[in-house]
Coordinates of C-alpha atoms in Angstrom, one line a residue:
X1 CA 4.8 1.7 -28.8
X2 CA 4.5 3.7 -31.5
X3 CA 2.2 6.6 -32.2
X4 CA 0.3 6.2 -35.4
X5 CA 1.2 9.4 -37.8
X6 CA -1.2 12.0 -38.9
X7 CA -2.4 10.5 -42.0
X8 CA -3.4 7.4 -40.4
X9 CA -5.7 10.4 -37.8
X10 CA -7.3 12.2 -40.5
X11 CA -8.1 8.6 -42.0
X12 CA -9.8 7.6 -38.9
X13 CA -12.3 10.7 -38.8
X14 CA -13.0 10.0 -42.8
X15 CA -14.5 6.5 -42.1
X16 CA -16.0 7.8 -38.9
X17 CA -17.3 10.7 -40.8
X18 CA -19.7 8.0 -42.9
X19 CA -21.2 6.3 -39.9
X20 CA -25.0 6.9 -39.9
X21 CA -24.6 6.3 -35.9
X22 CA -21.7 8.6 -35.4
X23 CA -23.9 10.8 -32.8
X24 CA -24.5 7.7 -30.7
X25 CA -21.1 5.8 -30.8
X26 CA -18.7 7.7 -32.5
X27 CA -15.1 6.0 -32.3
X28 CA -12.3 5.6 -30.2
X29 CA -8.4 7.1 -31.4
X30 CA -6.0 6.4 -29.1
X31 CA -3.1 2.9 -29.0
X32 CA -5.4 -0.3 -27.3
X33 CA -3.5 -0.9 -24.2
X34 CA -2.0 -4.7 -24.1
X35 CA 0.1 -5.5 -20.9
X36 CA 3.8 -5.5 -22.0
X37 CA 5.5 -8.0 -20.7
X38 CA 7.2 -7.5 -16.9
X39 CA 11.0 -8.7 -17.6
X40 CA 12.7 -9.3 -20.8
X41 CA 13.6 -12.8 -19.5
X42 CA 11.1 -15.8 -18.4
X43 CA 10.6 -15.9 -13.9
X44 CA 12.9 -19.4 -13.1
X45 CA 10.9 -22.4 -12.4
X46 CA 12.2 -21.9 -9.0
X47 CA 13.3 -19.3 -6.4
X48 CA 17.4 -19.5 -6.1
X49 CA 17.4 -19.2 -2.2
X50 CA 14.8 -21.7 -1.7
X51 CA 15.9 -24.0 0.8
X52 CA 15.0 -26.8 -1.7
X53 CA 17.9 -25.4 -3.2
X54 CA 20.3 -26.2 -0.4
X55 CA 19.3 -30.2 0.0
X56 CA 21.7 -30.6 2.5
X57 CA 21.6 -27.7 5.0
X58 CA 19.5 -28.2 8.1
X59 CA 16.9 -25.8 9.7
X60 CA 14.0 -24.0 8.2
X61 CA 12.0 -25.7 5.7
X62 CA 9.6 -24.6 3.0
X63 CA 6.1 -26.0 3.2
X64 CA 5.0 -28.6 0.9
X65 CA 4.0 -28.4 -2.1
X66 CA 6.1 -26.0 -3.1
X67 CA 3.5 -24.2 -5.1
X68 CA 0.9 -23.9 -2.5
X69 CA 0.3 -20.2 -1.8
X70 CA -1.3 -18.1 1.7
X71 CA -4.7 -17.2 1.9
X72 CA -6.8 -14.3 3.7
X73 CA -5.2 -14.1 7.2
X74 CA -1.3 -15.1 6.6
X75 CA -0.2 -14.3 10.1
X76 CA -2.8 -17.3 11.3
X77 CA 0.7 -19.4 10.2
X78 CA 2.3 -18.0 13.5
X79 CA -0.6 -19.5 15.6
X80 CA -0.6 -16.9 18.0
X81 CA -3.9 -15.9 19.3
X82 CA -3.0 -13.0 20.8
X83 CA -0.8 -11.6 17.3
X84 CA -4.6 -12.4 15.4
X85 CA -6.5 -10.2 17.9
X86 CA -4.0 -7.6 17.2
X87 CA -4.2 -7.8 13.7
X88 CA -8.3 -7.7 13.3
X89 CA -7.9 -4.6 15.3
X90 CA -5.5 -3.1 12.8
X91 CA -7.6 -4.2 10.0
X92 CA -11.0 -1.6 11.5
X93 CA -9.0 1.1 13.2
X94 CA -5.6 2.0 11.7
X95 CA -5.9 5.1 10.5
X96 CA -3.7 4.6 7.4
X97 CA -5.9 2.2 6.2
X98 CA -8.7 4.5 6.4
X99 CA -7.0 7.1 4.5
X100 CA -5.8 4.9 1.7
X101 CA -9.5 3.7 1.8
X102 CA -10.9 7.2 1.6
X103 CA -8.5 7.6 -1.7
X104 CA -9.9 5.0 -3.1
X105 CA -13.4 6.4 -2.5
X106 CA -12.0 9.6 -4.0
X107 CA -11.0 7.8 -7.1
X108 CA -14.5 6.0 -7.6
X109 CA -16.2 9.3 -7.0
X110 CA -14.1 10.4 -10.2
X111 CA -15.2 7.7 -12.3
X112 CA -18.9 9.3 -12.1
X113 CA -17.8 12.5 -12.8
X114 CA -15.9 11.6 -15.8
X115 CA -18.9 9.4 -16.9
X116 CA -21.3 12.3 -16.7
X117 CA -19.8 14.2 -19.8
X118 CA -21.5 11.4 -21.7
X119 CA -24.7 13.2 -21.3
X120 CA -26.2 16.0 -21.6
X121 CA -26.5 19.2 -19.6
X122 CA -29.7 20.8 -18.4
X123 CA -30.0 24.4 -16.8
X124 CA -32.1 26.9 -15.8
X125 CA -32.0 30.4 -15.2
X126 CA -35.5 31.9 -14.0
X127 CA -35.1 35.8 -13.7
X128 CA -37.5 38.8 -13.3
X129 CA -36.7 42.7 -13.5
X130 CA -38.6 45.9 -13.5
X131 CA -37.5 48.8 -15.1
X132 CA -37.9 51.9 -16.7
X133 CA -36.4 53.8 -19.8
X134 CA -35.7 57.5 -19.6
X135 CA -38.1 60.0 -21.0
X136 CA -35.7 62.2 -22.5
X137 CA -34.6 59.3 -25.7
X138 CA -36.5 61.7 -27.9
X139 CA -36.4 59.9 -31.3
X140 CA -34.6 56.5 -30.1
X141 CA -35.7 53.1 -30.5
X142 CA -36.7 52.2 -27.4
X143 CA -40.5 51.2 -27.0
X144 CA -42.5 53.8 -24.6
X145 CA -39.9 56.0 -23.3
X146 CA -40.2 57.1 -19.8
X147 CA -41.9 54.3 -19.2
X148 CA -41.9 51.2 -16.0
X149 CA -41.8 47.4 -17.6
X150 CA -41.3 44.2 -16.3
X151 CA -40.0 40.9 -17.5
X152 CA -40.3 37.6 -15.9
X153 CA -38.3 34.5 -18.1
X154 CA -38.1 30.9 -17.5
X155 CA -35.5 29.5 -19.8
X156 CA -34.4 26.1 -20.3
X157 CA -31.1 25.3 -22.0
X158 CA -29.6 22.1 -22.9
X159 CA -26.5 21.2 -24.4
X160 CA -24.7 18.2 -25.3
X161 CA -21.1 17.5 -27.4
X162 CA -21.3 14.0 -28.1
X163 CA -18.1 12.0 -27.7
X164 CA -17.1 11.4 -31.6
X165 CA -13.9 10.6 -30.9
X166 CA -13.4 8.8 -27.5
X167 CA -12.5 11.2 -25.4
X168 CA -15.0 10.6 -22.6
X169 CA -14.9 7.1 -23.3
X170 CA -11.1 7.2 -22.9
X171 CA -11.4 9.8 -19.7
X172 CA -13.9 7.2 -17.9
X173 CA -10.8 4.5 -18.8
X174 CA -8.6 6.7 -17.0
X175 CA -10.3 6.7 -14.2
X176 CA -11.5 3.1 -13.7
X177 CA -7.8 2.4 -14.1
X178 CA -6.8 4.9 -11.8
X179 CA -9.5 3.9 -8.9
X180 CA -7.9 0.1 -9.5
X181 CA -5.2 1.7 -9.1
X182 CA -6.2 3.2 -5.5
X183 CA -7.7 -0.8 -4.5
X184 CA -4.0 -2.0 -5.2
X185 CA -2.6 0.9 -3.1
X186 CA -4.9 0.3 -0.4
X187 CA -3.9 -3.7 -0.5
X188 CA -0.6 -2.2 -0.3
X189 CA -1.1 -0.6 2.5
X190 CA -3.0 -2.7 4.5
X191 CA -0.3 -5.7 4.0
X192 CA 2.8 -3.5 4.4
X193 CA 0.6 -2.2 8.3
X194 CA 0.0 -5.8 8.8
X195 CA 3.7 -6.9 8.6
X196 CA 4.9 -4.0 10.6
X197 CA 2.4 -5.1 13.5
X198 CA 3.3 -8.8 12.8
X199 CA 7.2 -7.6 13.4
X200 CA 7.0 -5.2 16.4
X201 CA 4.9 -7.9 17.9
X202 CA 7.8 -9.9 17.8
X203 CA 10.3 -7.7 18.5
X204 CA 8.1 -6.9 21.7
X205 CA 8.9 -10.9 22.6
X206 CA 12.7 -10.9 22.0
X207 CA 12.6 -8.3 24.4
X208 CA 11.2 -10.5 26.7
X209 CA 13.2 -12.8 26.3
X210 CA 16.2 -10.9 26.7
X211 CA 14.9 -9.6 29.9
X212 CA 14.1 -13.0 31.0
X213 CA 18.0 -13.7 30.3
X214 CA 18.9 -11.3 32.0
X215 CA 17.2 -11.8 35.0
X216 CA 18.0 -14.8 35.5
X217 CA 21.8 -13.8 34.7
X218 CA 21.1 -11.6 37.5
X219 CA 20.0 -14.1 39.9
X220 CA 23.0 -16.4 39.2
X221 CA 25.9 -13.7 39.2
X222 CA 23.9 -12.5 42.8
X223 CA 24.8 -15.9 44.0
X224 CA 28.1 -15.8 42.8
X225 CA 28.9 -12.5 44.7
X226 CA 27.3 -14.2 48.0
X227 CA 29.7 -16.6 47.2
X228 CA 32.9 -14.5 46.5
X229 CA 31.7 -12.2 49.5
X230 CA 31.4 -15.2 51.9
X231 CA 34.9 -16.7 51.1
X232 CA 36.6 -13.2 51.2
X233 CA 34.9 -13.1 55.1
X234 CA 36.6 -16.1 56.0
X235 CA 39.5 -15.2 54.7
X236 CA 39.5 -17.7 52.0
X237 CA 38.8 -15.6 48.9
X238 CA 40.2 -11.8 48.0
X239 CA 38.7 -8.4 47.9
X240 CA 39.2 -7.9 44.3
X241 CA 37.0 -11.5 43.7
X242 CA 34.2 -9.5 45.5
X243 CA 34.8 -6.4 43.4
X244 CA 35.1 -8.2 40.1
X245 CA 31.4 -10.2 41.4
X246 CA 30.3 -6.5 42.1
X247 CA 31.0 -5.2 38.7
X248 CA 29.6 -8.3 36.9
X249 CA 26.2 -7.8 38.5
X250 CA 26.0 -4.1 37.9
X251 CA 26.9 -4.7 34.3
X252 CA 24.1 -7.5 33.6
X253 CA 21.2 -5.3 35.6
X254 CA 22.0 -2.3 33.8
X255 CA 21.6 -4.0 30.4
X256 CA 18.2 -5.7 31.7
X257 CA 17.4 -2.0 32.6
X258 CA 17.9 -0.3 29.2
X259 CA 15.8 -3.0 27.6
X260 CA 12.6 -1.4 29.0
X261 CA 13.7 1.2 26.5
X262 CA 13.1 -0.8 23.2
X263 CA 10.2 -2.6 24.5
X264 CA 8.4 0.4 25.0
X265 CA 8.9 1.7 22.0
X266 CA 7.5 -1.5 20.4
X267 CA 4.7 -1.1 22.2
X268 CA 3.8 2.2 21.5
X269 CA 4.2 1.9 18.0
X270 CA 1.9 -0.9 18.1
X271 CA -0.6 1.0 19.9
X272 CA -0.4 3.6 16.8
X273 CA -0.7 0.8 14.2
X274 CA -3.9 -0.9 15.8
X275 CA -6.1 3.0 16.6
X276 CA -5.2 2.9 20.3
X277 CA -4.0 5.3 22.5
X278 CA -0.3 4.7 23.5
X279 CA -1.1 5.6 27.4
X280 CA -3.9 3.3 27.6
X281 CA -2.0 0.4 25.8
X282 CA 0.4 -2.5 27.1
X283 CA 1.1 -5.9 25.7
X284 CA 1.7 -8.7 28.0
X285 CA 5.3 -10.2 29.4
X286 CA 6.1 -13.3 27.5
X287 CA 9.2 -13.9 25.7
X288 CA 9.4 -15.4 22.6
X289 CA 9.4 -19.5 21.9
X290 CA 7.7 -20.0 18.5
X291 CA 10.3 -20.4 15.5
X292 CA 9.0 -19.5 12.0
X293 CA 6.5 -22.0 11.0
X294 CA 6.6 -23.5 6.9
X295 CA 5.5 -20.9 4.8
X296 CA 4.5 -22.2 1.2
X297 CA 6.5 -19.6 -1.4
X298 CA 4.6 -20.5 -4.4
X299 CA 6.3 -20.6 -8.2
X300 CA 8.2 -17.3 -8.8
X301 CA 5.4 -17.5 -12.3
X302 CA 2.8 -16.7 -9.8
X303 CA 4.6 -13.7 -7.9
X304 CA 3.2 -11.0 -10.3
X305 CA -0.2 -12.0 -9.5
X306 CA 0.6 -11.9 -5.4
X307 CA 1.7 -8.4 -5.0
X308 CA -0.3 -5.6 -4.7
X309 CA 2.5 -2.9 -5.7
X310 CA 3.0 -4.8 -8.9
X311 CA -1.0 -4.7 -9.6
X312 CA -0.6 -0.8 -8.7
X313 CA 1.9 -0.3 -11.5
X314 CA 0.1 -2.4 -14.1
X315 CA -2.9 -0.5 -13.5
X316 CA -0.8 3.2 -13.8
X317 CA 0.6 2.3 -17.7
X318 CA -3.1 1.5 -18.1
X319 CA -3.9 4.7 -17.1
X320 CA -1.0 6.1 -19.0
X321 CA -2.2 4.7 -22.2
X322 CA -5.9 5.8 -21.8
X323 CA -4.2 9.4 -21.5
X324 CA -2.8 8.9 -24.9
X325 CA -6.2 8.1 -26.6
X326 CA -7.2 11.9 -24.8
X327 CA -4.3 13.6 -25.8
X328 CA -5.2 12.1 -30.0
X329 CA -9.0 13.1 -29.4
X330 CA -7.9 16.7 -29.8
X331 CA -6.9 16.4 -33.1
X332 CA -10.5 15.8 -34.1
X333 CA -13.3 18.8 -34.6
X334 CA -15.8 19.0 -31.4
X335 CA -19.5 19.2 -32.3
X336 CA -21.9 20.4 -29.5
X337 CA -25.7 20.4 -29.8
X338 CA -27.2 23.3 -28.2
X339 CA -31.3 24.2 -27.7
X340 CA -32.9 26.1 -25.3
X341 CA -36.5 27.4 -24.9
X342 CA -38.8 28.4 -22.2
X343 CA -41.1 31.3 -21.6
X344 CA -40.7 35.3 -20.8
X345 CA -43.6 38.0 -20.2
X346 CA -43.8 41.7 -18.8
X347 CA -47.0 40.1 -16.7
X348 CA -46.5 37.0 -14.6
X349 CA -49.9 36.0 -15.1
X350 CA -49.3 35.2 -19.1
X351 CA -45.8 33.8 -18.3
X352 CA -47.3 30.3 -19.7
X353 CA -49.4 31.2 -21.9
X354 CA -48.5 29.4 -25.3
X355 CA -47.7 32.6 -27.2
X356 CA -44.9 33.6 -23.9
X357 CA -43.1 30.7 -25.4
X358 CA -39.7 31.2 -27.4
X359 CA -37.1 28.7 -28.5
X360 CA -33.2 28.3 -29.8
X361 CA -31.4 24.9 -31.2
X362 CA -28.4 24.7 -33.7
X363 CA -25.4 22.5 -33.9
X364 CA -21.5 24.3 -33.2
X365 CA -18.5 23.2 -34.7
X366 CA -15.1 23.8 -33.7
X367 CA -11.6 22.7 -34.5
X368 CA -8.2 23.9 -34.3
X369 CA -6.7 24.9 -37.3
X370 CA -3.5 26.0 -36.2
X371 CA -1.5 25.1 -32.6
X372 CA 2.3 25.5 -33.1
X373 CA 2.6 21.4 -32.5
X374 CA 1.0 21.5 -29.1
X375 CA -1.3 18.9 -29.7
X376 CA 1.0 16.5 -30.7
X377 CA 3.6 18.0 -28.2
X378 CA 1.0 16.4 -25.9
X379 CA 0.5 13.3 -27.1
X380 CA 4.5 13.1 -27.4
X381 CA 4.4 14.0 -23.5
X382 CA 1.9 11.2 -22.8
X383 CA 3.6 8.4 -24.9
X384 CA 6.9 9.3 -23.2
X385 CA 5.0 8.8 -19.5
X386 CA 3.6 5.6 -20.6
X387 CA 7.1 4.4 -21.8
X388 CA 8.6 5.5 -18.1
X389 CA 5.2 3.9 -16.9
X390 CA 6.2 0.3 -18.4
X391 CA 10.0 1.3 -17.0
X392 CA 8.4 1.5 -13.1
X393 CA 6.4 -1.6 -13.8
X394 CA 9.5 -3.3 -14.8
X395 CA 11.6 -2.0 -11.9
X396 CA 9.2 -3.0 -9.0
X397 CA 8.9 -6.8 -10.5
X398 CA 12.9 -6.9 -10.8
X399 CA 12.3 -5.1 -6.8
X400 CA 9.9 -8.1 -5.7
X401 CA 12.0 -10.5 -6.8
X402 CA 14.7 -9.3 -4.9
X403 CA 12.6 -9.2 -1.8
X404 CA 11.6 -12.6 -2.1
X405 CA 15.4 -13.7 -3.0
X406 CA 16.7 -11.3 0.0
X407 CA 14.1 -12.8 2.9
X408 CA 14.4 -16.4 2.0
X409 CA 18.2 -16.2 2.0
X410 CA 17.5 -14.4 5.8
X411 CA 15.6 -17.3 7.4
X412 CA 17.4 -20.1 5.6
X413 CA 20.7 -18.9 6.8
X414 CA 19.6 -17.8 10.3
X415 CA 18.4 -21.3 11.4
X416 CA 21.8 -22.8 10.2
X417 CA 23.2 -20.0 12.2
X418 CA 20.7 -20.7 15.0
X419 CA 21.9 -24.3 14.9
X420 CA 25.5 -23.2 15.4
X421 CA 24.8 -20.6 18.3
X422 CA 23.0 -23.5 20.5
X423 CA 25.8 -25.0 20.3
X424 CA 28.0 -21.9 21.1
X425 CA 25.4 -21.3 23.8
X426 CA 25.9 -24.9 25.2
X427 CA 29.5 -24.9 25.3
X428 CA 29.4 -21.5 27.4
X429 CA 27.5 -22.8 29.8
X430 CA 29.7 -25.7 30.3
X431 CA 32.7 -23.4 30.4
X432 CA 31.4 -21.4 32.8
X433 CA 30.5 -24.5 35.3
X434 CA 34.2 -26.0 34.6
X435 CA 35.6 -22.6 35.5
X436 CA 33.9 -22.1 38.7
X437 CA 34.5 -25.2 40.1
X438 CA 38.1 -24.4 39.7
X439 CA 37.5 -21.1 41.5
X440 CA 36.0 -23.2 43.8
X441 CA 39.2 -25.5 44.4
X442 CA 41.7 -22.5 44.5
X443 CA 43.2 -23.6 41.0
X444 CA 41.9 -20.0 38.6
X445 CA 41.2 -16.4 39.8
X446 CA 37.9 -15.1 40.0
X447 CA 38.7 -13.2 36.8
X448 CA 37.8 -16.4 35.2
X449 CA 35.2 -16.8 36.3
X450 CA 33.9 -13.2 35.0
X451 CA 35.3 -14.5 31.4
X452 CA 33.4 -17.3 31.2
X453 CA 30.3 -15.6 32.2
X454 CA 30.6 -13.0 30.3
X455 CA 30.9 -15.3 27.2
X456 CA 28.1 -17.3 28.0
X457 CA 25.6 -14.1 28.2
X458 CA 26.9 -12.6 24.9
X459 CA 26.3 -16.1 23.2
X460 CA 23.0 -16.5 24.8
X461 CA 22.0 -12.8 23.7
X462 CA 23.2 -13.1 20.3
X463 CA 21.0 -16.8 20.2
X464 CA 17.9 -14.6 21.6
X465 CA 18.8 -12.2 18.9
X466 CA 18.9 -14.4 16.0
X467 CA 15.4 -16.0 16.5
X468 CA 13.9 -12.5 16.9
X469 CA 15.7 -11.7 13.6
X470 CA 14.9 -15.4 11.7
X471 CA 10.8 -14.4 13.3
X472 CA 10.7 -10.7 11.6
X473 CA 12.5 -12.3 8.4
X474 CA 9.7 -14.8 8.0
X475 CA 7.3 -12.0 8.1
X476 CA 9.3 -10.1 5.7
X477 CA 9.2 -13.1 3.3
X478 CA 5.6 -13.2 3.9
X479 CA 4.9 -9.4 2.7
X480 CA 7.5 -9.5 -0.2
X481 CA 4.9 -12.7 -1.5
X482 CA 2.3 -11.0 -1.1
X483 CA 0.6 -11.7 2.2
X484 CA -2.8 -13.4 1.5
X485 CA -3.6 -11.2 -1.3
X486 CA -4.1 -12.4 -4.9
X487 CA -5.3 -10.5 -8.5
X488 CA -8.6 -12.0 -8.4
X489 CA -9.0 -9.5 -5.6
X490 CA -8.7 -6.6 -7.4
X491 CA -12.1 -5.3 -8.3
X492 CA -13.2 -4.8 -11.7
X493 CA -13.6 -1.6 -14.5
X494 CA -17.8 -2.3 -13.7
X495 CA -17.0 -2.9 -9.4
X496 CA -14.9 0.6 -9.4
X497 CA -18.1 2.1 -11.4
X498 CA -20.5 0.9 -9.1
X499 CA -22.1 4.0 -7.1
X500 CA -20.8 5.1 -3.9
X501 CA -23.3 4.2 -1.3
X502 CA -24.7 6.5 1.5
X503 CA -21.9 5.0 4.2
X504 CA -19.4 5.6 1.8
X505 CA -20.1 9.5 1.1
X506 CA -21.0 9.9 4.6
X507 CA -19.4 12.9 6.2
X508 CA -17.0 10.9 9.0
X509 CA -17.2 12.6 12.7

């Protein structure tokens, strides 16, 4: 983007300069902002690591039609009633979310304050004094020397610099862009709290079902020390069988033990995300079942209009540009408007009397003949953040698109993994009953045994594992889409201008 030249400035305030209605409209300097485009290349007509991609693998699917896109409450896909009541409580009491919402408050409140410069200012400075001039002034100028007065004013005094050039008018931009701004932020916000719930919830059930491994690992290798312990009493079996039953137990309950650590902290953080205190705050035992449901991924076209961040960075070159048409303004002379009037008397009871009356108005001029470059120093400083602006803008598309590539290549490939570890799981298991029966007969040592059971629970952990990981990658995929949030949500220049209501500029206790 190029900054127009001088010449084309000065040209600007000559035609302005023969408007009859300059007072009332004036005119607007300053580059008209026009999105730039977000990549130098065209999005593909499809996602790569769709698994419509991969025809032939097996596991997750994409939901049909492809295009189809979340609404409003995305984590209603999981169908978990207990993960929605956690989530409507995040939405009224996380306190991020509040403070991202107060910003945005903040930024509306600007808006007004940038719009009042298009009007005029009114003040009033009543005063009264008494006083008395020396007696000694011999031949001064001063009336009855030696003498008590008093003087009681009322003044009025209005002034008014009407916006000839934009400046205001560019200033208000600013500001609506920057409150849109804020609603993007806050959208932000609010979807990047709502993932991290939606994954610590989960998390929270691969604990449990860990622990529900585990226990039931710990049933089955209690058996097996009976077992060892009951042969080595008849003479049957060895000590070390018993030992090596011994230390397989104390091994598995150990592990079940240090997973109260993780879940914990799951929970907790939850607490945190949702307003509650951590100490009055648990989540029920039940391990995790559910497997990502379809989510529909939409055309990689539509992406830019899904996330919030994106919006966010639109919104900040819009600002950027806005600032340009402020930094130009300068180069223009100010005109400001100035009357004031009111009444003044040495006796409170003539203070409104017509002849207490007195009155001021005249027009003031000023420009800046000579600066040493600063003002277009400044507008050089604001083109160059506008140009880094459209740089940002560019990077957190080429970011989302990454996201979006990085997730669906997680859940596709983890439910082909998945598919493999059953399998894994299953032939563990067997390995583990051929192995003890063998014990049994007198063919293998115990030590076997304690293989074959410890590779069944590492394949069964790592299968627990990989569905808690393929769950918080679906959610992950779900926030780099966009959640259920759209552009059409963004409020408008005119919604962000709206005034603040009572409950809105209510001190909070």
């Amino acid at each position: 983007m190029d900054v127009k030249p001088m010449t084309n400035l000065r040209s600007k305030f000559a035609i302005c300069s023969a408007v009859p209605v300059l007072l009332l409209t004036g005119c607007m300097v300053g580059p008209k902002y026009h999105t730039p485009p977000a990549t130098v290349t065209a999005p593909p007509v499809a996602y790569k690591e769709s698994p419509t991609q991969f025809q032939d693998s097996d596991g997750w699917k994409v939901a049909q039609p492809q295009d189809a896109m979340l609404h409003g409450k995305w984590w209603e896909i999981y169908n978990d009633p207990e993960l929605n009541t956690l989530e409507d409580q995040l939405n009224i009491n996380n306190q991020n979310i509040k403070q991202y919402f107060e910003n945005f408050m903040e930024a509306r409140a600007l808006i007004a304050q940038a719009r009042s410069q298009l009007y005029p200012t009114v003040g009033t400075s009543p005063s009264f004094s008494r006083s008395a001039s020396s007696a000694n002034l011999g031949s001064s100028g001063t009336a009855n020397p030696g003498k008590a007065s008093s003087l009681t004013s009322l003044p009025v005094d209005v002034s008014w610099e009407p916006d000839l050039w934009g400046k205001v008018r560019s200033l208000i931009h600013e500001e609506q862009y920057n409150a849109q701004l804020s609603a993007a932020d806050l959208e932000n916000e609010r979807l990047t709290e709502q993932a991290s719930l939606a994954s610590f919830f989960f998390e929270v059930r691969g604990q449990d079902a860990l622990q529900q491994l585990l226990d039931t690992t710990v049933d089955a290798d209690k058996k097996a020390l009976e077992l060892t312990q009951a042969s080595y009493e008849t003479g049957v079996g060895d000590r070390i069988s018993v030992v090596e039953a011994e230390n397989t137990l104390q091994n598995v309950q150990s592990q079940a033990i240090n997973l109260g650590v993780a879940r914990a902290q799951y929970e907790h953080a939850i607490a945190v995300l949702v307003g509650a205190n951590a100490s009055a705050f648990s989540i029920p035992v039940k391990p995790l079942l559910a497997t990502p449901p379809p989510i529909p991924i939409g055309l990689p076209s539509a992406l830019l209009e899904r996330r919030p961040d994106i919006a966010a960075a639109e919104r900040n070159m819009a600002s950027a540009n806005a600032q340009i048409g402020i930094a130009e303004a300068a180069f223009y002379p100010n005109l400001t408007l100035s009357a004031g009037g009111g009444f003044e008397s040495s006796t409170f009871k003539h203070l409104f009397d017509w002849p207490s009356r007195f009155w001021s108005i005249g027009p003031t001029v000023s420009e800046t003949i000579f600066d040493a470059g600063l003002r277009r120093a400044t507008v050089n400083q604001y083109v160059a953040v506008y140009n880094a602006d459209i740089a940002s803008y560019r990077q957190t598309v080429l970011t989302a698109f990454q996201q979006v590539e990085d997730s669906l290549a997680a859940v596709r490939i983890l439910s082909q993994q998945i598919l493999r570890q059953q399998e894994a799981a299953k032939s563990a298991q067997e390995f583990v009953t051929l192995e003890t029966a063998r014990y049994e007969t007198g063919i293998d040592p115990y030590v076997n045994v304690v293989t074959a059971q410890t590779t069944l629970l590492s394949d069964q952990q790592t299968l627990a594992n990989l569905h808690v990981q393929q769950m918080t990658a679906s959610v992950q995929l779900i926030e780099a889409l966009g959640g259920g949030w759209d552009r059409s949500q963004l409020p408008t220049p005119a919604q962000v201008s709206k005034k603040l209501d009572k409950a809105e500029t209510t001190i909070q206790k």
